[in-house]
Amino acid sequence: MELTGSVPAASALAAAHEVIRQPLGQILPRLSATLDRLIPHLAAAELSTHCAHSPFKTYGEGSLAGRITTADLHPLVASVPAGQPWQGTARIGGDEHPVLAVASDATPRGALLVLVRSENVAIAGPDTAVVQAMWDLVTSHFDRLATEAVPGTLAQSRAAAGERARVIAELTETHATALSGLLGVLRGRGLDDAAARAAAVDLAVNALVELRAETERDQAVAEEPAGQAFARLADSLRPLVRYSPVRLELGAPDSARPLAADVAHAARAIVRAVLLTALEQDAVGRIHVGWHLTNGELRATVRDDGPGELSTCTFGPSRVGERLEALGGRLDIDAVPGWGTTVTATIPLGAPDTSPADPLRSLGARELEVLRHLARGHRNRVIAQELHISESTVKFHVANILTKLGVASRGEASALFHSVA
């Protein structure tokens, strides 16, 4: 259902119901489509720090929605009061755009919705009030899912949180590489002040360029040749030892085989983490980093000539094991006291073999009974009579079933039941 100016209350409620009954990943697209006739816009973005699925989402024209970042929304989060829609011009996606920003305090931490408009004309107060009410309702809906810890929602939240943590960890390590290089310059005794400043500026500029290029590359490329992937790793490691007595030796893979982006990215992040840990040891004079590809896996090796005291626990804070586990890989450590340590991370080149989870496992016993009746085509009155409950209770169970299964209709829920029954 679409909204138009001077929206009747019944139409607004029906439209809001259509929005919140969507699967989690489709709520923002449906909300955007619902509001577009009322407030024409090119893209929509939300920042919901309480959200159980993912706090930042965008939807709309790809050329614009793909450029919107959380940094664009944070100034509006700080300046737009809850319950007071704001319309004006803001810098979104690298350009100035007219926007409507709506903040909600329906949850303790709040949430923001931004509509990047297609025209800069004043919006009537009643129309902004409809958007505010709709956003308050959506925000409350998300908060209920988070508070009740619905199993299906928790599974999606964990997957999304894992991906965010992976990206954040990799960016952190990229920053750590740049900062370690800068510290190496500042601590080095072989450079005068002017040369040290020039070297530090050069490292900082290159790090910023690399961070921006990293995002563009990861968005544009799904695979990359193994040699190219290793060259990118080598470029990020050299600053770590540029002004250090440690000699870095690099063994590029003898293969032109393309690597999936997640494998290459994980291998680089893991090697950087291991190398940073190895450099913290005393009496290390040489570190060798190499990749070797077989038909089914990538083996990334970091070998040092240090005291030989590293163990699996040493790499806990850097989450090396967690990254490998996510890809079905493993970590092997061969430490010889007085001679050094060899750390080998083995990553399967294909996706790990996992059995699909039962989509009905999140349902309770009563909800499964209701779903069985839905699958037989029974209406609410018949279900209520069969189960000796009220029709309102049946409606409540049906709503929970649709939410937990991530489907939009009774028909989709029935089809899912038949596919696994």
Short mmCIF file of C-alpha atoms in Angstrom, two decimals:
data_model
loop_
_atom_site.label_atom_id
_atom_site.label_comp_id
_atom_site.label_asym_id
_atom_site.label_seq_id
_atom_site.Cartn_x
_atom_site.Cartn_y
_atom_site.Cartn_z
CA MET A 1 0.00 0.00 0.00
CA GLU A 2 1.26 3.49 -0.89
CA LEU A 3 0.61 6.69 1.00
CA THR A 4 -0.51 10.02 -0.44
CA GLY A 5 -1.03 13.44 1.09
CA SER A 6 -3.63 13.85 3.89
CA VAL A 7 -3.36 10.19 4.81
CA PRO A 8 -6.42 8.74 6.59
CA ALA A 9 -5.59 7.02 9.87
CA ALA A 10 -6.86 3.64 8.66
CA SER A 11 -4.68 3.77 5.53
CA ALA A 12 -1.64 4.74 7.56
CA LEU A 13 -2.19 1.86 9.99
CA ALA A 14 -2.67 -0.63 7.16
CA ALA A 15 0.50 0.60 5.45
CA ALA A 16 2.45 0.39 8.72
CA HIS A 17 1.27 -3.18 9.24
CA GLU A 18 2.49 -4.14 5.77
CA VAL A 19 5.91 -2.69 6.61
CA ILE A 20 6.53 -4.42 9.94
CA ARG A 21 5.26 -7.82 8.76
CA GLN A 22 8.10 -8.04 6.23
CA PRO A 23 11.21 -10.16 6.84
CA LEU A 24 13.91 -8.16 8.61
CA GLY A 25 15.98 -7.50 5.51
CA GLN A 26 12.95 -6.18 3.61
CA ILE A 27 11.58 -3.71 6.15
CA LEU A 28 13.61 -0.70 4.97
CA PRO A 29 12.86 -1.36 1.25
CA ARG A 30 9.13 -1.70 2.01
CA LEU A 31 9.17 1.39 4.24
CA SER A 32 10.91 3.36 1.49
CA ALA A 33 8.40 2.21 -1.14
CA THR A 34 5.49 3.01 1.18
CA LEU A 35 6.70 6.55 1.89
CA ASP A 36 7.86 7.38 -1.63
CA ARG A 37 4.47 8.61 -2.88
CA LEU A 38 4.13 10.80 0.20
CA ILE A 39 7.77 11.98 0.30
CA PRO A 40 9.47 11.33 -3.08
CA HIS A 41 13.07 10.29 -2.45
CA LEU A 42 16.07 8.74 -4.19
CA ALA A 43 17.35 6.69 -1.26
CA ALA A 44 16.63 5.86 2.36
CA ALA A 45 19.10 5.17 5.15
CA GLU A 46 18.72 4.16 8.78
CA LEU A 47 21.00 4.12 11.78
CA SER A 48 19.43 2.02 14.53
CA THR A 49 22.05 1.21 17.15
CA HIS A 50 19.62 -1.04 19.03
CA CYS A 51 18.70 -3.10 15.98
CA ALA A 52 19.03 -6.87 16.38
CA HIS A 53 19.81 -7.40 12.70
CA SER A 54 22.22 -4.67 11.59
CA PRO A 55 22.44 -1.06 12.78
CA PHE A 56 23.13 0.63 9.43
CA LYS A 57 21.16 -0.01 6.25
CA THR A 58 20.58 1.80 2.96
CA TYR A 59 18.16 1.31 0.10
CA GLY A 60 17.48 3.08 -3.17
CA GLU A 61 19.32 4.06 -6.32
CA GLY A 62 22.54 2.07 -6.36
CA SER A 63 24.70 4.98 -7.45
CA LEU A 64 23.62 6.92 -4.35
CA ALA A 65 22.65 4.32 -1.74
CA GLY A 66 25.98 2.55 -2.15
CA ARG A 67 27.89 5.74 -1.29
CA ILE A 68 26.02 6.57 1.91
CA THR A 69 28.05 5.91 5.07
CA THR A 70 27.45 6.06 8.80
CA ALA A 71 29.66 9.16 8.84
CA ASP A 72 27.01 10.92 6.73
CA LEU A 73 24.32 10.12 9.28
CA HIS A 74 26.15 10.84 12.54
CA PRO A 75 25.83 14.67 12.31
CA LEU A 76 22.07 14.24 11.91
CA VAL A 77 21.94 11.83 14.84
CA ALA A 78 23.52 14.54 16.99
CA SER A 79 21.35 17.41 15.76
CA VAL A 80 17.85 16.05 15.02
CA PRO A 81 15.68 15.81 18.18
CA ALA A 82 13.47 12.77 18.62
CA GLY A 83 9.90 13.42 17.53
CA GLN A 84 10.80 16.57 15.59
CA PRO A 85 11.29 15.79 11.88
CA TRP A 86 13.92 17.98 10.22
CA GLN A 87 14.06 18.95 6.57
CA GLY A 88 17.02 20.71 5.01
CA THR A 89 20.22 20.06 3.09
CA ALA A 90 22.92 17.64 4.22
CA ARG A 91 26.03 16.10 2.72
CA ILE A 92 25.08 12.53 1.82
CA GLY A 93 27.15 10.18 -0.32
CA GLY A 94 29.71 12.86 -1.09
CA ASP A 95 27.22 15.49 -2.36
CA GLU A 96 24.71 17.96 -0.97
CA HIS A 97 21.12 16.66 -1.05
CA PRO A 98 17.76 17.79 0.36
CA VAL A 99 16.78 15.37 3.10
CA LEU A 100 14.08 14.60 5.62
CA ALA A 101 15.56 13.26 8.87
CA VAL A 102 13.36 11.62 11.50
CA ALA A 103 14.64 10.51 14.91
CA SER A 104 12.83 8.19 17.29
CA ASP A 105 13.24 7.69 21.02
CA ALA A 106 11.03 4.61 21.06
CA THR A 107 14.10 2.78 22.36
CA PRO A 108 16.68 3.96 24.93
CA ARG A 109 19.48 4.42 22.35
CA GLY A 110 17.31 5.93 19.63
CA ALA A 111 17.19 5.50 15.85
CA LEU A 112 17.39 7.74 12.79
CA LEU A 113 15.71 7.52 9.38
CA VAL A 114 16.94 9.73 6.53
CA LEU A 115 15.11 10.12 3.22
CA VAL A 116 17.38 11.58 0.52
CA ARG A 117 14.82 13.54 -1.45
CA SER A 118 14.53 14.03 -5.18
CA GLU A 119 13.32 17.64 -4.93
CA ASN A 120 13.93 20.50 -2.52
CA VAL A 121 10.41 21.64 -1.67
CA ALA A 122 8.84 22.13 1.75
CA ILE A 123 7.01 19.14 3.21
CA ALA A 124 3.72 19.76 5.00
CA GLY A 125 3.59 19.17 8.73
CA PRO A 126 0.93 16.42 8.60
CA ASP A 127 3.05 14.45 6.12
CA THR A 128 6.16 14.63 8.29
CA ALA A 129 4.00 13.55 11.24
CA VAL A 130 3.00 10.40 9.33
CA VAL A 131 6.67 9.60 8.65
CA GLN A 132 7.50 10.17 12.33
CA ALA A 133 4.70 7.86 13.50
CA MET A 134 5.69 5.19 10.98
CA TRP A 135 9.35 5.32 12.06
CA ASP A 136 8.41 5.16 15.77
CA LEU A 137 6.39 2.03 15.04
CA VAL A 138 9.17 0.36 13.03
CA THR A 139 11.73 1.22 15.71
CA SER A 140 9.53 -0.25 18.44
CA HIS A 141 9.10 -3.39 16.35
CA PHE A 142 12.86 -3.88 16.00
CA ASP A 143 13.34 -3.25 19.70
CA ARG A 144 10.75 -5.89 20.61
CA LEU A 145 12.56 -8.47 18.50
CA ALA A 146 15.85 -7.59 20.17
CA THR A 147 14.42 -7.60 23.69
CA GLU A 148 12.59 -10.91 23.31
CA ALA A 149 15.67 -12.51 21.71
CA VAL A 150 13.67 -14.40 19.10
CA PRO A 151 15.89 -17.35 18.00
CA GLY A 152 15.56 -16.67 14.29
CA THR A 153 16.38 -13.02 14.83
CA LEU A 154 19.34 -13.91 17.03
CA ALA A 155 20.77 -16.11 14.27
CA GLN A 156 20.60 -13.25 11.78
CA SER A 157 22.00 -10.84 14.33
CA ARG A 158 24.96 -13.11 15.06
CA ALA A 159 25.74 -13.49 11.36
CA ALA A 160 25.55 -9.74 10.80
CA ALA A 161 27.57 -8.99 13.93
CA GLY A 162 30.23 -11.49 12.85
CA GLU A 163 30.59 -9.82 9.49
CA ARG A 164 30.81 -6.35 11.08
CA ALA A 165 33.42 -7.62 13.56
CA ARG A 166 35.46 -9.12 10.73
CA VAL A 167 35.46 -5.86 8.77
CA ILE A 168 36.23 -3.79 11.87
CA ALA A 169 39.08 -6.12 12.86
CA GLU A 170 40.60 -5.95 9.40
CA LEU A 171 40.37 -2.16 9.32
CA THR A 172 41.90 -2.07 12.78
CA GLU A 173 44.83 -4.17 11.61
CA THR A 174 45.28 -1.95 8.56
CA HIS A 175 45.45 1.05 10.86
CA ALA A 176 47.81 -0.88 13.12
CA THR A 177 50.10 -1.50 10.18
CA ALA A 178 50.23 2.21 9.36
CA LEU A 179 50.71 3.25 12.99
CA SER A 180 53.42 0.65 13.55
CA GLY A 181 55.24 2.00 10.52
CA LEU A 182 54.95 5.55 11.85
CA LEU A 183 56.25 4.47 15.25
CA GLY A 184 59.15 2.75 13.54
CA VAL A 185 60.04 6.02 11.84
CA LEU A 186 59.74 8.07 15.02
CA ARG A 187 61.79 5.60 17.06
CA GLY A 188 64.44 5.05 14.42
CA ARG A 189 67.85 6.52 15.25
CA GLY A 190 69.15 6.51 11.72
CA LEU A 191 67.03 9.48 10.51
CA ASP A 192 67.23 13.17 11.32
CA ASP A 193 64.08 15.14 12.15
CA ALA A 194 63.39 16.32 8.62
CA ALA A 195 63.84 12.88 7.11
CA ALA A 196 61.70 11.31 9.83
CA ARG A 197 58.89 13.79 9.20
CA ALA A 198 59.04 13.19 5.45
CA ALA A 199 58.98 9.42 5.95
CA ALA A 200 56.07 9.67 8.43
CA VAL A 201 54.05 11.84 6.05
CA ASP A 202 54.74 9.40 3.21
CA LEU A 203 53.56 6.45 5.29
CA ALA A 204 50.41 8.28 6.45
CA VAL A 205 49.46 9.36 2.92
CA ASN A 206 50.02 5.89 1.54
CA ALA A 207 47.97 4.37 4.37
CA LEU A 208 45.02 6.69 3.67
CA VAL A 209 45.18 5.96 -0.04
CA GLU A 210 45.31 2.24 0.66
CA LEU A 211 42.32 2.37 3.01
CA ARG A 212 40.21 4.08 0.36
CA ALA A 213 41.45 1.81 -2.39
CA GLU A 214 40.78 -1.25 -0.21
CA THR A 215 37.08 -0.43 -0.02
CA GLU A 216 36.80 0.18 -3.75
CA ARG A 217 38.64 -3.03 -4.59
CA ASP A 218 36.58 -5.18 -2.26
CA GLN A 219 33.35 -3.77 -3.64
CA ALA A 220 34.38 -4.24 -7.27
CA VAL A 221 36.26 -7.54 -7.24
CA ALA A 222 34.96 -10.91 -6.11
CA GLU A 223 38.17 -12.76 -6.94
CA GLU A 224 41.82 -11.91 -7.42
CA PRO A 225 44.87 -13.86 -8.62
CA ALA A 226 46.89 -15.43 -5.82
CA GLY A 227 50.05 -13.55 -6.81
CA GLN A 228 48.24 -10.23 -6.78
CA ALA A 229 46.64 -11.02 -3.43
CA PHE A 230 50.05 -11.83 -1.95
CA ALA A 231 51.57 -8.65 -3.42
CA ARG A 232 48.90 -6.63 -1.60
CA LEU A 233 49.84 -8.46 1.59
CA ALA A 234 53.55 -7.75 1.04
CA ASP A 235 52.86 -4.04 0.54
CA SER A 236 51.04 -3.90 3.88
CA LEU A 237 53.80 -5.80 5.75
CA ARG A 238 56.88 -3.88 4.62
CA PRO A 239 56.11 -0.73 6.67
CA LEU A 240 56.12 -2.86 9.82
CA VAL A 241 59.82 -3.68 9.48
CA ARG A 242 61.07 -0.79 7.34
CA TYR A 243 62.94 0.81 10.27
CA SER A 244 63.36 -2.37 12.28
CA PRO A 245 66.40 -4.66 12.54
CA VAL A 246 64.13 -7.60 11.61
CA ARG A 247 64.64 -8.87 8.07
CA LEU A 248 61.40 -9.76 6.28
CA GLU A 249 61.53 -12.53 3.68
CA LEU A 250 58.59 -13.08 1.35
CA GLY A 251 57.64 -16.27 -0.45
CA ALA A 252 54.95 -15.56 -3.05
CA PRO A 253 52.73 -18.45 -4.17
CA ASP A 254 53.80 -20.20 -7.34
CA SER A 255 50.29 -20.11 -8.78
CA ALA A 256 48.08 -17.79 -10.85
CA ARG A 257 44.93 -19.40 -9.49
CA PRO A 258 42.26 -16.86 -8.51
CA LEU A 259 41.25 -16.75 -4.86
CA ALA A 260 37.81 -15.91 -3.55
CA ALA A 261 37.83 -12.46 -2.00
CA ASP A 262 36.96 -13.75 1.48
CA VAL A 263 39.84 -16.27 1.41
CA ALA A 264 42.39 -13.70 0.23
CA HIS A 265 41.17 -11.06 2.64
CA ALA A 266 41.14 -13.47 5.60
CA ALA A 267 44.63 -14.76 4.75
CA ARG A 268 46.04 -11.23 4.66
CA ALA A 269 44.37 -10.30 7.95
CA ILE A 270 45.59 -13.47 9.67
CA VAL A 271 49.19 -13.06 8.45
CA ARG A 272 49.26 -9.42 9.55
CA ALA A 273 48.00 -10.40 13.01
CA VAL A 274 50.57 -13.21 13.34
CA LEU A 275 53.41 -10.98 12.14
CA LEU A 276 52.51 -8.21 14.60
CA THR A 277 52.60 -10.78 17.41
CA ALA A 278 55.92 -12.23 16.24
CA LEU A 279 57.49 -8.77 16.17
CA GLU A 280 56.66 -8.29 19.86
CA GLN A 281 59.11 -11.04 20.80
CA ASP A 282 62.69 -10.37 21.87
CA ALA A 283 65.69 -11.39 19.79
CA VAL A 284 63.91 -11.81 16.48
CA GLY A 285 66.20 -11.19 13.52
CA ARG A 286 64.36 -12.78 10.61
CA ILE A 287 60.74 -13.54 9.68
CA HIS A 288 59.67 -15.45 6.59
CA VAL A 289 56.11 -15.10 5.24
CA GLY A 290 54.92 -17.46 2.52
CA TRP A 291 51.78 -18.71 0.83
CA HIS A 292 51.40 -22.12 -0.77
CA LEU A 293 48.34 -23.27 -2.75
CA THR A 294 47.24 -26.85 -3.28
CA ASN A 295 44.15 -28.06 -5.10
CA GLY A 296 41.93 -27.53 -2.10
CA GLU A 297 43.53 -25.11 0.36
CA LEU A 298 45.77 -22.12 0.98
CA ARG A 299 48.55 -22.50 3.56
CA ALA A 300 49.88 -19.20 4.89
CA THR A 301 53.07 -19.59 6.94
CA VAL A 302 54.88 -17.14 9.22
CA ARG A 303 58.24 -18.45 10.46
CA ASP A 304 60.56 -16.55 12.84
CA ASP A 305 63.92 -17.19 14.52
CA GLY A 306 62.80 -15.91 17.91
CA PRO A 307 62.71 -17.58 21.34
CA GLY A 308 60.15 -20.21 20.25
CA GLU A 309 57.60 -19.45 22.94
CA LEU A 310 54.45 -18.65 20.95
CA SER A 311 51.31 -20.75 21.48
CA THR A 312 47.68 -20.82 20.39
CA CYS A 313 46.70 -18.69 23.37
CA THR A 314 49.07 -15.97 22.20
CA PHE A 315 46.80 -15.25 19.23
CA GLY A 316 43.52 -15.13 21.14
CA PRO A 317 43.24 -11.32 21.30
CA SER A 318 43.82 -10.99 17.55
CA ARG A 319 40.97 -13.46 16.83
CA VAL A 320 43.02 -15.51 14.40
CA GLY A 321 41.27 -18.71 15.45
CA GLU A 322 37.80 -17.21 15.05
CA ARG A 323 38.52 -16.07 11.52
CA LEU A 324 39.83 -19.48 10.56
CA GLU A 325 36.88 -21.25 12.16
CA ALA A 326 34.46 -19.11 10.13
CA LEU A 327 36.13 -20.34 6.94
CA GLY A 328 36.51 -23.94 8.07
CA GLY A 329 40.28 -23.55 8.49
CA ARG A 330 42.78 -24.42 11.21
CA LEU A 331 45.86 -23.01 12.94
CA ASP A 332 49.01 -25.06 13.55
CA ILE A 333 51.93 -23.83 15.68
CA ASP A 334 55.35 -25.47 15.81
CA ALA A 335 57.45 -23.76 18.49
CA VAL A 336 61.00 -24.91 19.24
CA PRO A 337 62.50 -23.16 22.29
CA GLY A 338 65.63 -21.28 21.32
CA TRP A 339 65.10 -21.79 17.60
CA GLY A 340 61.85 -20.05 16.64
CA THR A 341 58.20 -20.60 15.80
CA THR A 342 56.38 -21.59 12.62
CA VAL A 343 52.71 -20.59 12.47
CA THR A 344 50.64 -22.09 9.65
CA ALA A 345 47.09 -21.02 8.85
CA THR A 346 45.28 -23.43 6.51
CA ILE A 347 42.21 -22.07 4.71
CA PRO A 348 39.97 -24.19 2.44
CA LEU A 349 39.58 -22.62 -0.99
CA GLY A 350 35.94 -23.71 -1.19
CA ALA A 351 33.07 -22.99 1.15
CA PRO A 352 32.95 -25.24 4.24
CA ASP A 353 30.54 -28.15 4.00
CA THR A 354 27.73 -27.30 6.38
CA SER A 355 24.29 -28.83 6.65
CA PRO A 356 21.41 -26.34 6.42
CA ALA A 357 19.77 -25.55 9.76
CA ASP A 358 16.17 -26.61 10.32
CA PRO A 359 14.15 -23.43 9.60
CA LEU A 360 11.39 -24.58 11.98
CA ARG A 361 13.62 -25.07 15.01
CA SER A 362 12.89 -21.54 16.27
CA LEU A 363 9.16 -22.27 16.67
CA GLY A 364 7.57 -23.31 19.93
CA ALA A 365 5.31 -26.36 20.32
CA ARG A 366 2.07 -24.37 20.03
CA GLU A 367 3.40 -22.41 17.06
CA LEU A 368 4.25 -25.67 15.28
CA GLU A 369 0.67 -26.85 15.84
CA VAL A 370 -0.68 -23.64 14.35
CA LEU A 371 1.72 -23.92 11.42
CA ARG A 372 0.55 -27.48 10.69
CA HIS A 373 -3.01 -26.17 10.40
CA LEU A 374 -1.85 -23.30 8.19
CA ALA A 375 -0.17 -25.84 5.93
CA ARG A 376 -3.54 -27.63 5.58
CA GLY A 377 -5.16 -24.38 4.45
CA HIS A 378 -7.21 -23.86 7.64
CA ARG A 379 -8.41 -20.37 8.50
CA ASN A 380 -8.08 -18.75 11.94
CA ARG A 381 -11.58 -19.76 13.09
CA VAL A 382 -11.00 -23.44 12.30
CA ILE A 383 -7.58 -23.39 13.98
CA ALA A 384 -9.08 -21.79 17.08
CA GLN A 385 -11.77 -24.48 17.26
CA GLU A 386 -9.29 -27.33 16.72
CA LEU A 387 -6.83 -26.08 19.34
CA HIS A 388 -9.47 -24.72 21.77
CA ILE A 389 -8.03 -21.22 21.81
CA SER A 390 -9.38 -17.81 20.79
CA GLU A 391 -9.04 -16.37 17.29
CA SER A 392 -7.00 -13.47 18.70
CA THR A 393 -4.55 -15.99 20.15
CA VAL A 394 -4.31 -17.68 16.74
CA LYS A 395 -3.57 -14.30 15.12
CA PHE A 396 -0.85 -13.71 17.71
CA HIS A 397 0.76 -17.10 16.97
CA VAL A 398 0.55 -16.54 13.21
CA ALA A 399 2.29 -13.16 13.51
CA ASN A 400 5.08 -14.73 15.57
CA ILE A 401 5.44 -17.59 13.07
CA LEU A 402 5.85 -15.19 10.14
CA THR A 403 8.42 -13.16 12.08
CA LYS A 404 10.45 -16.15 13.22
CA LEU A 405 10.49 -17.79 9.79
CA GLY A 406 11.27 -14.50 8.03
CA VAL A 407 8.36 -14.85 5.57
CA ALA A 408 5.71 -12.36 4.48
CA SER A 409 2.54 -14.45 4.22
CA ARG A 410 0.70 -17.54 5.45
CA GLY A 411 1.26 -19.12 2.03
CA GLU A 412 5.03 -18.71 2.28
CA ALA A 413 4.99 -20.19 5.78
CA SER A 414 2.95 -23.18 4.52
CA ALA A 415 5.33 -23.71 1.59
CA LEU A 416 8.32 -23.65 3.94
CA PHE A 417 6.63 -26.20 6.21
CA HIS A 418 5.97 -28.57 3.30
CA SER A 419 9.57 -28.19 2.05
CA VAL A 420 11.04 -29.56 5.30
CA ALA A 421 8.26 -31.74 6.64
#
